[in-house]
Coordinates of C-alpha atoms in Angstrom, one line a residue:
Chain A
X1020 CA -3.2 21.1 19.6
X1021 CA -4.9 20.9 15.9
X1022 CA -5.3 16.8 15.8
X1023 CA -8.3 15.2 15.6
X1024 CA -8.1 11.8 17.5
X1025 CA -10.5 9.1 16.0
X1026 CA -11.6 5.5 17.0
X1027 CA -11.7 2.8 16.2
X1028 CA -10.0 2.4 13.4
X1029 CA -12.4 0.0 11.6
X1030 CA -15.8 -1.4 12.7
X1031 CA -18.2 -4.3 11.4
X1032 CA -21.6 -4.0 12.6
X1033 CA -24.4 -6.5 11.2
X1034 CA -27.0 -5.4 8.8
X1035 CA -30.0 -3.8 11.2
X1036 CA -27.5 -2.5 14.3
X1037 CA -26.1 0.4 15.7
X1038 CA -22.7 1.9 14.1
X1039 CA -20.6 4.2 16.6
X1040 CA -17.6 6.1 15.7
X1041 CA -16.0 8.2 18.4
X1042 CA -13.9 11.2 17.7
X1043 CA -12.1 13.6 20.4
X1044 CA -10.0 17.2 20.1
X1045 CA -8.2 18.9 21.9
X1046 CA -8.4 22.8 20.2
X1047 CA -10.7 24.6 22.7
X1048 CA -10.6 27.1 19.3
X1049 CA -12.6 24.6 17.1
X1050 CA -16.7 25.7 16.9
X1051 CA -17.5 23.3 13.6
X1052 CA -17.4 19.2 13.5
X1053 CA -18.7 17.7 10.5
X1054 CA -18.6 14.2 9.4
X1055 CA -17.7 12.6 6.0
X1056 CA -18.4 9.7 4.3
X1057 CA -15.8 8.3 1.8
X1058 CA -16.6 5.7 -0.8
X1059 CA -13.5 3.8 -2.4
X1060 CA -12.1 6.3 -5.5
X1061 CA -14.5 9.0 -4.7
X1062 CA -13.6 12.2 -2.8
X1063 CA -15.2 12.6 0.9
X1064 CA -19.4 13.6 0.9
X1065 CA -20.7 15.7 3.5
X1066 CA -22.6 14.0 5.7
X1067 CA -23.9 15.7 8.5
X1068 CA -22.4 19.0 11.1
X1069 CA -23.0 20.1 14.6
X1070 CA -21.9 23.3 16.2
X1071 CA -20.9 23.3 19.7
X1072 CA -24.7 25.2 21.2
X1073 CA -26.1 22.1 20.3
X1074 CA -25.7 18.6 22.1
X1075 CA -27.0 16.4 19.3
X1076 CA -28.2 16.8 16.1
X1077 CA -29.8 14.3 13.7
X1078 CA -30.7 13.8 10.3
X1079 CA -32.4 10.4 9.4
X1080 CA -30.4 7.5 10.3
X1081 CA -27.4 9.4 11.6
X1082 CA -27.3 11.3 14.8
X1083 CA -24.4 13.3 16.2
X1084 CA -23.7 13.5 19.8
X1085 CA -22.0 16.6 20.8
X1086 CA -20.0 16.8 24.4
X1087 CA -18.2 20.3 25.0
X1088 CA -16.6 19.4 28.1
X1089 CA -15.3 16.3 27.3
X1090 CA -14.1 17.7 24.2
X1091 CA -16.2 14.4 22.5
X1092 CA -18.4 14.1 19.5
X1093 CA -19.7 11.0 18.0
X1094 CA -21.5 9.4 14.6
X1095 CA -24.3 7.3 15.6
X1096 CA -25.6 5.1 12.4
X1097 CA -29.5 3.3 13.2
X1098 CA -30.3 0.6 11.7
X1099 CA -27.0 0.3 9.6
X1100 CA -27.3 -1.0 5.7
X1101 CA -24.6 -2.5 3.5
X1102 CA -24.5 0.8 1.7
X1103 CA -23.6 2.4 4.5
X1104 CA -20.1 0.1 4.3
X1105 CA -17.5 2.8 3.4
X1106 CA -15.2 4.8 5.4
X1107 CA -16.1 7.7 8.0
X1108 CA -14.3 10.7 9.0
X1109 CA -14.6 13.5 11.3
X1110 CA -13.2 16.8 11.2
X1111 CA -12.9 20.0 13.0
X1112 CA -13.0 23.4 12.3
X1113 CA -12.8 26.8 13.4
X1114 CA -15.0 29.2 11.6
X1115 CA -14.4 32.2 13.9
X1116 CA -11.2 32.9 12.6
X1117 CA -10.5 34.0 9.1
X1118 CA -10.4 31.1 7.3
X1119 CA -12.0 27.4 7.8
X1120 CA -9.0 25.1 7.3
X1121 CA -10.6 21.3 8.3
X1122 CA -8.6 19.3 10.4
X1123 CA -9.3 15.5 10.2
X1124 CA -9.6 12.3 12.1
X1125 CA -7.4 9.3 10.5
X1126 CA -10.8 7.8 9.7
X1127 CA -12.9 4.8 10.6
X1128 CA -13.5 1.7 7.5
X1129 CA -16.9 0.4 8.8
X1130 CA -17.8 -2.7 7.1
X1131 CA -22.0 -3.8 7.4
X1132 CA -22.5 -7.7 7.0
X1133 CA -25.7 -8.8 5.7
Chain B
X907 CA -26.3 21.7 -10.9
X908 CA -22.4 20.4 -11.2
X909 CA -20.6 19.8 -8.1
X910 CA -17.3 20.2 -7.5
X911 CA -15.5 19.6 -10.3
X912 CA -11.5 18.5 -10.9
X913 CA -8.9 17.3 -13.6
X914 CA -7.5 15.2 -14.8
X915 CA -8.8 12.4 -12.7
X916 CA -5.9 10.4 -13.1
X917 CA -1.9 11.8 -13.3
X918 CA 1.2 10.1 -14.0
X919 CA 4.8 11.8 -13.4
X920 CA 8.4 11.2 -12.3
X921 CA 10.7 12.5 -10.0
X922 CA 11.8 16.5 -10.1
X923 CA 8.8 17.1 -12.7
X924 CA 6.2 19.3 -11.8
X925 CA 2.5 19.2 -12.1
X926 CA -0.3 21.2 -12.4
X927 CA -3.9 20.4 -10.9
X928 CA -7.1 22.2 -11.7
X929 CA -10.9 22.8 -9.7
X930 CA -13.5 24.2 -10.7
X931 CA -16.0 25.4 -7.4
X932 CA -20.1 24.6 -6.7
X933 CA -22.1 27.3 -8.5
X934 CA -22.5 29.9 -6.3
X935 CA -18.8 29.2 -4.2
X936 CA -16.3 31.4 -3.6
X937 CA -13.3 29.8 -1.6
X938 CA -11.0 27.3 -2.9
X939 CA -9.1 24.9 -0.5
X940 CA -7.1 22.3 -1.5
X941 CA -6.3 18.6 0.7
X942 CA -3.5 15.7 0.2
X943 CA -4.9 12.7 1.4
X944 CA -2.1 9.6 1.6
X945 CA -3.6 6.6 0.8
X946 CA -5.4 5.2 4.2
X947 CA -5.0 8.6 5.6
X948 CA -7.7 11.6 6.0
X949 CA -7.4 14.3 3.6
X950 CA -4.4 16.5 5.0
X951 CA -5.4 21.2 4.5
X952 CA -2.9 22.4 1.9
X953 CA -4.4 26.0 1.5
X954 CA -7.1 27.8 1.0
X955 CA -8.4 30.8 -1.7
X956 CA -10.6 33.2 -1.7
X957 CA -10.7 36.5 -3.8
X958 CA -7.9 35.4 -5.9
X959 CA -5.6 35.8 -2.5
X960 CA -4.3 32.8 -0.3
X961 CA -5.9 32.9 2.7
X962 CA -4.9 30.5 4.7
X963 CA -1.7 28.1 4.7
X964 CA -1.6 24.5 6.1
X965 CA 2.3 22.4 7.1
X966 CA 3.4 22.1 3.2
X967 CA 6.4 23.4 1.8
X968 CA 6.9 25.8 -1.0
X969 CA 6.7 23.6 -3.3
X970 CA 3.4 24.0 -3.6
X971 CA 1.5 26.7 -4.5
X972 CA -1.7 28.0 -5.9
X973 CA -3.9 30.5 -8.1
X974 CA -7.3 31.1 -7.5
X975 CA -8.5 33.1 -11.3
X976 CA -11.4 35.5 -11.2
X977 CA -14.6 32.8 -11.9
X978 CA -13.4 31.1 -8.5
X979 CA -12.0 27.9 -9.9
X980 CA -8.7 27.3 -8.8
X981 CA -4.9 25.4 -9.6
X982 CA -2.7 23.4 -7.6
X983 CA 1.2 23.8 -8.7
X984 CA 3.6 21.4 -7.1
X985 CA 7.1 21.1 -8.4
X986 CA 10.3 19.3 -7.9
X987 CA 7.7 16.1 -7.3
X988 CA 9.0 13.4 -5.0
X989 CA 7.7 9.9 -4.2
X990 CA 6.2 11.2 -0.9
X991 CA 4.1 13.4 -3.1
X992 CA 1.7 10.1 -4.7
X993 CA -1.7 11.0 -3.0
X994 CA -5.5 12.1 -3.8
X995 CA -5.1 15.2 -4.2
X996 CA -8.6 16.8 -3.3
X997 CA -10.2 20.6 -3.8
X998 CA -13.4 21.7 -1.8
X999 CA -15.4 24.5 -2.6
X1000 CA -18.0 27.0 -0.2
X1001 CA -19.9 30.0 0.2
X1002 CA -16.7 32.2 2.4
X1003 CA -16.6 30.3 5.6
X1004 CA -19.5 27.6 5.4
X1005 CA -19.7 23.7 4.9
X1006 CA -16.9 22.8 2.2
X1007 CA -17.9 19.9 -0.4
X1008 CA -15.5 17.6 -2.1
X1009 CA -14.6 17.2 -5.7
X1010 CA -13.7 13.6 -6.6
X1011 CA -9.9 14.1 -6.8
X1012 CA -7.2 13.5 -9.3
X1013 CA -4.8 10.8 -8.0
X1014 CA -1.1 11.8 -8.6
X1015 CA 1.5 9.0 -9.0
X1016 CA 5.3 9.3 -8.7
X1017 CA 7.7 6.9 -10.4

């Protein structure tokens, strides 16, 4: 009941287009979903949260879309850049209890072509 | 202002040694928590600290085990190290229960 189910596994999306990366859960218990970005030899940088009163929340060119009873969330990248080329986790948490263990998706390498 | 903070970056050791990893937090962070993350996986909870106490335990065996000292930074014992052990071994710091953020990591290798 703690995994984190995320898809696909890697993605190549041409310089200028839309990035998706889907993640699902199945802990009813979880109230916090951020998303990380992971460069190559560099630990994981926060890059944007929801919380579950909220159905999408973005910040610049990545948007998160939040669905409760589906027991979906997704990273939308706009206009995706070569920089953006590194790989993408989700993670879940729940902050209600006494501690706010992150459980994480297996992670998704997207690759931006010029 | 530092981040997170880890070392060494880099760690070398054989079979049956043991190892210690250390963290130092985000200025102004109190909890500790510690991830493995395998190589092509995503970073795995091993525990979490916070006043000096472990608060929270993830599916790892006793091998490992922690210290959290009183200015918030924190170690990462594991002994009796076996090849499944090799990893990025990761420590995120926050403010109690809000967003955790990621030191580089040390990578641990197992011959």
């Amino acid at each position: 009941q703690q995994q984190v189910k995320q898809s696909p596994q890697s993605l190549i999306v041409q310089k200028g287009g839309i990035s998706i990366i889907n993640c699902a859960y199945e802990n009813t218990a979880f109230d916090y979903f951020p998303w990380y970005q992971q460069f190559p030899g560099k630990g994981p940088a926060l890059l944007i949260a929801i919380r579950p009163d909220v159905s999408e929340k973005k910040e610049g060119r990545f948007t998160i879309s939040f669905n409760k009873s589906a027991k979906q969330f997704s990273l939308h990248i706009m206009d995706s850049q070569p920089g953006d080329s590194a790989t993408y986790f989700c993670a879940a948490s729940a902050l209600t209890g006494t501690a706010s263990k992150l459980t994480f998706g297996t992670g998704t390498r997207l690759q931006v072509t010029l | 202002d530092a981040g997170v903070t880890q070392s060494p970056t880099h760690l070398i050791k054989t079979r049956g040694q043991q190892v210690t990893l250390r963290c130092s937090p985000k200025s102004g962070h109190d909890t500790v928590s510690w991830y493995q993350q395998a190589l092509g996986q995503g970073p795995q909870f091993i525990f979490q600290y916070y006043e000096e106490e472990e608060r929270q335990r993830g599916n790892f065996p006793d091998r490992f085990s922690g210290h959290q000292f009183p200015n918030y930074s924190s170690e990462l014992n594991v002994n009796a190290l076996w090849l499944g052990d090799s990893a990025l071994y990761l420590c995120a710091s926050s403010r109690d229960l809000d967003e955790q953020f990621f030191g580089p990591g040390t990578r641990l290798t197992v011959l």
